[in-house]
Short mmCIF file of C-alpha atoms in Angstrom, two decimals:
data_model
loop_
_atom_site.label_atom_id
_atom_site.label_comp_id
_atom_site.label_asym_id
_atom_site.label_seq_id
_atom_site.Cartn_x
_atom_site.Cartn_y
_atom_site.Cartn_z
CA MET A 203 -40.52 27.30 7.63
CA ARG A 204 -44.22 26.17 7.37
CA ARG A 205 -43.71 24.54 3.89
CA ILE A 206 -41.24 22.12 5.45
CA GLU A 207 -42.69 21.89 9.02
CA GLN A 208 -43.60 18.49 8.58
CA GLN A 209 -40.19 17.27 7.30
CA PHE A 210 -38.55 19.22 10.00
CA LEU A 211 -40.47 17.79 12.81
CA ALA A 212 -39.95 14.22 11.36
CA LEU A 213 -36.14 14.84 11.38
CA GLN A 214 -36.14 16.34 14.88
CA LYS A 215 -38.15 13.49 16.22
CA GLY A 216 -35.72 11.08 14.54
CA LEU A 217 -32.47 12.91 15.82
CA THR A 218 -33.82 13.36 19.59
CA GLU A 219 -34.65 9.59 19.60
CA VAL A 220 -31.08 8.92 18.88
CA VAL A 221 -29.47 11.74 20.78
CA PRO A 222 -31.46 13.17 23.73
CA GLY A 223 -32.43 16.93 23.16
CA THR A 224 -30.66 17.98 26.24
CA LEU A 225 -27.28 16.75 24.88
CA LEU A 226 -27.99 18.94 21.97
CA GLU A 227 -28.85 22.19 23.81
CA PRO A 228 -25.29 23.49 24.35
CA PHE A 229 -24.64 23.70 20.70
CA ASP A 230 -25.82 26.21 17.98
CA GLU A 231 -26.66 25.30 14.46
CA ARG A 232 -23.12 25.73 13.14
CA GLU A 233 -21.72 23.62 15.74
CA ILE A 234 -24.17 20.85 15.29
CA GLU A 235 -23.44 20.99 11.35
CA LEU A 236 -19.84 20.41 12.08
CA ILE A 237 -20.20 17.56 14.27
CA ILE A 238 -22.61 15.95 11.73
CA SER A 239 -20.88 16.93 8.48
CA GLY A 240 -17.34 17.49 9.44
CA ILE A 241 -14.88 20.24 8.34
CA ASP A 242 -15.19 21.66 4.97
CA THR A 243 -11.79 23.27 4.78
CA ILE A 244 -8.61 20.72 4.20
CA ASP A 245 -5.73 20.57 6.36
CA ILE A 246 -3.02 19.37 4.12
CA GLU A 247 -0.45 18.71 6.84
CA ASP A 248 -2.97 16.63 8.57
CA TRP A 249 -3.85 14.81 5.40
CA LYS A 250 -0.05 13.85 4.93
CA ARG A 251 0.31 12.77 8.45
CA ASN A 252 -2.78 10.36 8.36
CA THR A 253 -2.13 9.03 4.92
CA LYS A 254 -1.28 5.25 4.76
CA LEU A 255 1.14 4.16 1.88
CA GLU A 256 0.78 0.79 0.34
CA HIS A 257 3.37 -0.66 -2.09
CA CYS A 258 5.29 2.77 -2.09
CA GLU A 259 7.40 5.00 -0.08
CA SER A 260 7.05 8.75 0.80
CA ASP A 261 10.28 9.42 -1.32
CA MET A 262 8.86 7.85 -4.46
CA PRO A 263 8.30 10.43 -7.31
CA VAL A 264 4.66 9.49 -7.73
CA VAL A 265 3.95 10.08 -3.97
CA LYS A 266 6.06 13.31 -3.96
CA TRP A 267 4.11 14.54 -7.13
CA PHE A 268 0.90 13.67 -5.46
CA TRP A 269 1.55 15.90 -2.68
CA GLU A 270 2.91 18.66 -4.89
CA ILE A 271 -0.19 18.60 -6.89
CA ILE A 272 -2.44 18.81 -3.72
CA GLU A 273 -0.46 21.56 -2.57
CA GLN A 274 0.41 23.55 -5.35
CA ASP A 275 -1.84 22.94 -8.35
CA TYR A 276 -5.17 21.96 -6.90
CA SER A 277 -7.63 24.48 -5.52
CA GLN A 278 -9.73 23.86 -2.47
CA GLU A 279 -12.34 22.93 -4.49
CA MET A 280 -10.34 20.35 -6.45
CA ARG A 281 -9.05 18.98 -3.02
CA VAL A 282 -12.65 18.36 -1.79
CA ARG A 283 -13.62 16.59 -5.12
CA LEU A 284 -10.55 14.31 -4.89
CA LEU A 285 -11.40 13.56 -1.20
CA LYS A 286 -15.05 12.91 -2.38
CA PHE A 287 -13.52 10.62 -5.15
CA VAL A 288 -11.61 8.47 -2.77
CA THR A 289 -13.67 8.56 0.41
CA GLY A 290 -17.24 9.05 -0.74
CA SER A 291 -17.24 12.41 1.52
CA SER A 292 -16.54 15.80 0.66
CA ARG A 293 -15.69 16.65 4.23
CA VAL A 294 -13.11 15.75 6.57
CA PRO A 295 -14.34 14.43 10.11
CA LEU A 296 -14.27 16.86 13.10
CA GLN A 297 -11.30 15.08 14.51
CA GLY A 298 -9.33 15.35 11.18
CA PHE A 299 -8.14 12.58 8.74
CA LYS A 300 -7.14 10.41 11.41
CA ALA A 301 -10.93 9.71 12.21
CA LEU A 302 -11.78 8.92 8.56
CA GLU A 303 -14.00 5.70 8.46
CA GLY A 304 -14.55 3.55 5.70
CA SER A 305 -17.90 2.27 4.25
CA SER A 306 -17.13 -1.46 4.78
CA LEU A 307 -18.72 -3.46 7.41
CA GLU A 308 -15.74 -2.83 9.73
CA ARG A 309 -16.14 0.23 11.87
CA GLY A 310 -13.51 2.39 13.04
CA PRO A 311 -10.77 4.38 11.43
CA CYS A 312 -9.77 3.82 7.96
CA LEU A 313 -6.92 6.07 7.00
CA PHE A 314 -6.73 7.65 3.62
CA THR A 315 -4.36 5.22 1.56
CA ILE A 316 -2.05 5.89 -1.50
CA HIS A 317 -1.53 2.47 -3.38
CA LEU A 318 0.79 2.31 -6.43
CA ILE A 319 -0.20 -0.22 -8.83
CA ASP A 320 1.59 -1.81 -11.94
CA VAL A 321 -0.69 -1.11 -14.81
CA PRO A 322 -0.17 0.79 -17.97
CA THR A 323 0.22 4.72 -17.34
CA ASP A 324 -2.59 5.40 -19.88
CA ASN A 325 -5.21 4.04 -17.14
CA LEU A 326 -6.77 6.67 -14.88
CA PRO A 327 -6.34 6.32 -11.08
CA ASN A 328 -9.31 4.74 -9.36
CA ALA A 329 -10.49 4.47 -5.90
CA HIS A 330 -12.19 2.04 -3.45
CA THR A 331 -14.37 4.42 -1.31
CA CYS A 332 -15.09 1.62 1.01
CA PHE A 333 -11.51 1.68 2.22
CA ASN A 334 -10.67 5.28 1.41
CA CYS A 335 -8.00 3.94 -1.01
CA LEU A 336 -6.63 5.67 -4.09
CA TYR A 337 -4.97 3.52 -6.54
CA LEU A 338 -2.33 5.23 -8.78
CA PRO A 339 -0.48 3.77 -11.76
CA LYS A 340 3.49 4.29 -11.53
CA TYR A 341 3.20 7.66 -13.91
CA GLU A 342 6.37 8.62 -15.43
CA SER A 343 5.97 12.39 -14.72
CA LYS A 344 4.17 14.94 -12.49
CA GLN A 345 2.16 16.39 -15.51
CA ARG A 346 0.96 13.06 -16.35
CA LEU A 347 -0.27 12.42 -12.82
CA LEU A 348 -1.82 15.81 -12.78
CA ASP A 349 -3.66 15.15 -16.06
CA LYS A 350 -4.97 11.66 -15.26
CA LEU A 351 -5.90 12.36 -11.73
CA SER A 352 -7.71 15.38 -12.55
CA GLN A 353 -9.53 13.68 -15.24
CA ALA A 354 -10.46 10.94 -13.08
CA VAL A 355 -11.62 13.37 -10.21
CA GLU A 356 -13.54 15.74 -12.81
CA GLU A 357 -15.37 13.22 -14.92
CA THR A 358 -16.26 10.90 -12.17
CA CYS A 359 -19.42 11.22 -10.30
CA GLY A 360 -20.36 8.78 -7.79
CA PHE A 361 -20.17 5.44 -9.44
CA ASN A 362 -20.88 6.74 -12.72
CA ILE A 363 -18.80 8.45 -15.63
CA GLU A 364 -20.25 11.96 -16.70
#
């Protein structure tokens, strides 16, 4: 504690300037972490309920395959990595996916969005984190979607390709 005391006190001072200490007293450290950082496990049903579809319908093959991949093929770690790829955050807000916010100038809810695009299926999916939007080419098979989505998620770190 002594090694980081100065930094901790500065952080504590800044936090209590924004949120009065009396409002924080009822919470322990785990609850405060949840409020600040969100939930680290992903509820897939909540994700589905709070996803907006653009230029596609829920019964289209690519959309069905996307959810199958999330449910059956992706581990919790890959789900978190995908979430970070699309939203810029590796955690879901405390209130769930309905409370996702974009990083654009507009404040308020900005739902996770799947947007199908007409581009060659050799292309990787891409994302706009400002709008929580995943742009998916209209892949011809679930395996192709799995391969390309996984490649995009695994090889992309922030705004750079690893």
